[in-house]
């Protein structure tokens, strides 16, 4: 399964897996870290999205690094 790690144009860490022609974007709301998911978390996501990743390129997006303490989802919107 193809894997790519990086940052979006606006600085959001992401991991892409799967090599399908369609795109699925997943916003990771369970992590409090401002970095790409750990290998263990990525393995769990791959297992969960395994069949979907055959037809889709799945982008797992996490929180932007450097957010100030107390920054809320309201501030992000």
Coordinates of C-alpha atoms in Angstrom, one line a residue:
X1 CA 0.0 0.0 0.0
X2 CA 1.4 3.4 -1.0
X3 CA 2.3 5.7 1.9
X4 CA 3.3 9.4 1.8
X5 CA 3.9 11.7 4.7
X6 CA 4.0 15.5 4.6
X7 CA 2.4 18.8 5.2
X8 CA -0.4 20.5 3.2
X9 CA 0.1 23.9 1.7
X10 CA -1.4 25.5 4.9
X11 CA 0.8 23.4 7.3
X12 CA -1.5 20.5 8.3
X13 CA 0.4 17.2 8.8
X14 CA -1.0 14.4 6.7
X15 CA -0.4 10.8 5.8
X16 CA -1.7 9.4 2.5
X17 CA -2.2 5.7 2.0
X18 CA -4.0 3.7 -0.7
X19 CA -3.6 4.3 -4.4
X20 CA -7.1 4.6 -5.7
X21 CA -8.3 7.2 -8.2
X22 CA -10.8 8.7 -5.7
X23 CA -9.8 10.8 -2.7
X24 CA -11.1 10.4 0.9
X25 CA -10.1 12.9 3.5
X26 CA -10.2 11.9 7.2
X27 CA -9.7 14.5 9.9
X28 CA -8.2 12.8 13.0
X29 CA -10.1 14.1 15.9
X30 CA -8.8 11.6 18.5
X31 CA -5.2 12.9 18.6
X32 CA -4.0 15.8 20.7
X33 CA -0.6 15.8 19.1
X34 CA 0.3 18.3 16.4
X35 CA 2.2 15.8 14.2
X36 CA 1.5 13.0 11.8
X37 CA 0.0 9.9 13.4
X38 CA 2.3 7.3 15.0
X39 CA 3.0 4.1 13.2
X40 CA 0.7 2.2 15.5
X41 CA -2.2 4.6 14.8
X42 CA -1.5 4.5 11.1
X43 CA -1.6 0.7 11.2
X44 CA -5.0 0.9 12.9
X45 CA -6.3 3.3 10.3
X46 CA -4.9 1.1 7.5
X47 CA -6.7 -1.9 8.9
X48 CA -10.0 0.1 9.3
X49 CA -9.8 1.6 5.8
X50 CA -8.1 -1.4 4.0
X51 CA -10.9 -2.2 1.5
X52 CA -11.6 1.5 0.9
X53 CA -7.9 2.2 0.2
X54 CA -8.0 -0.2 -2.8
X55 CA -10.2 2.3 -4.6
X56 CA -9.3 5.6 -2.8
X57 CA -6.3 7.6 -1.8
X58 CA -7.0 8.2 1.9
X59 CA -5.6 11.3 3.4
X60 CA -5.4 11.3 7.2
X61 CA -5.1 14.9 8.4
X62 CA -4.0 15.9 11.9
X63 CA -3.8 19.1 13.9
X64 CA -1.6 22.0 12.7
X65 CA 1.6 22.3 14.7
X66 CA 2.3 25.4 16.8
X67 CA -1.3 26.2 17.9
X68 CA -1.3 28.3 21.1
X69 CA -2.6 26.8 24.3
X70 CA -6.4 27.1 24.6
X71 CA -6.9 27.3 20.8
X72 CA -10.3 25.8 20.1
X73 CA -12.2 24.5 17.1
X74 CA -14.1 27.8 17.2
X75 CA -10.8 29.6 16.6
X76 CA -10.1 27.2 13.7
X77 CA -13.3 27.9 11.9

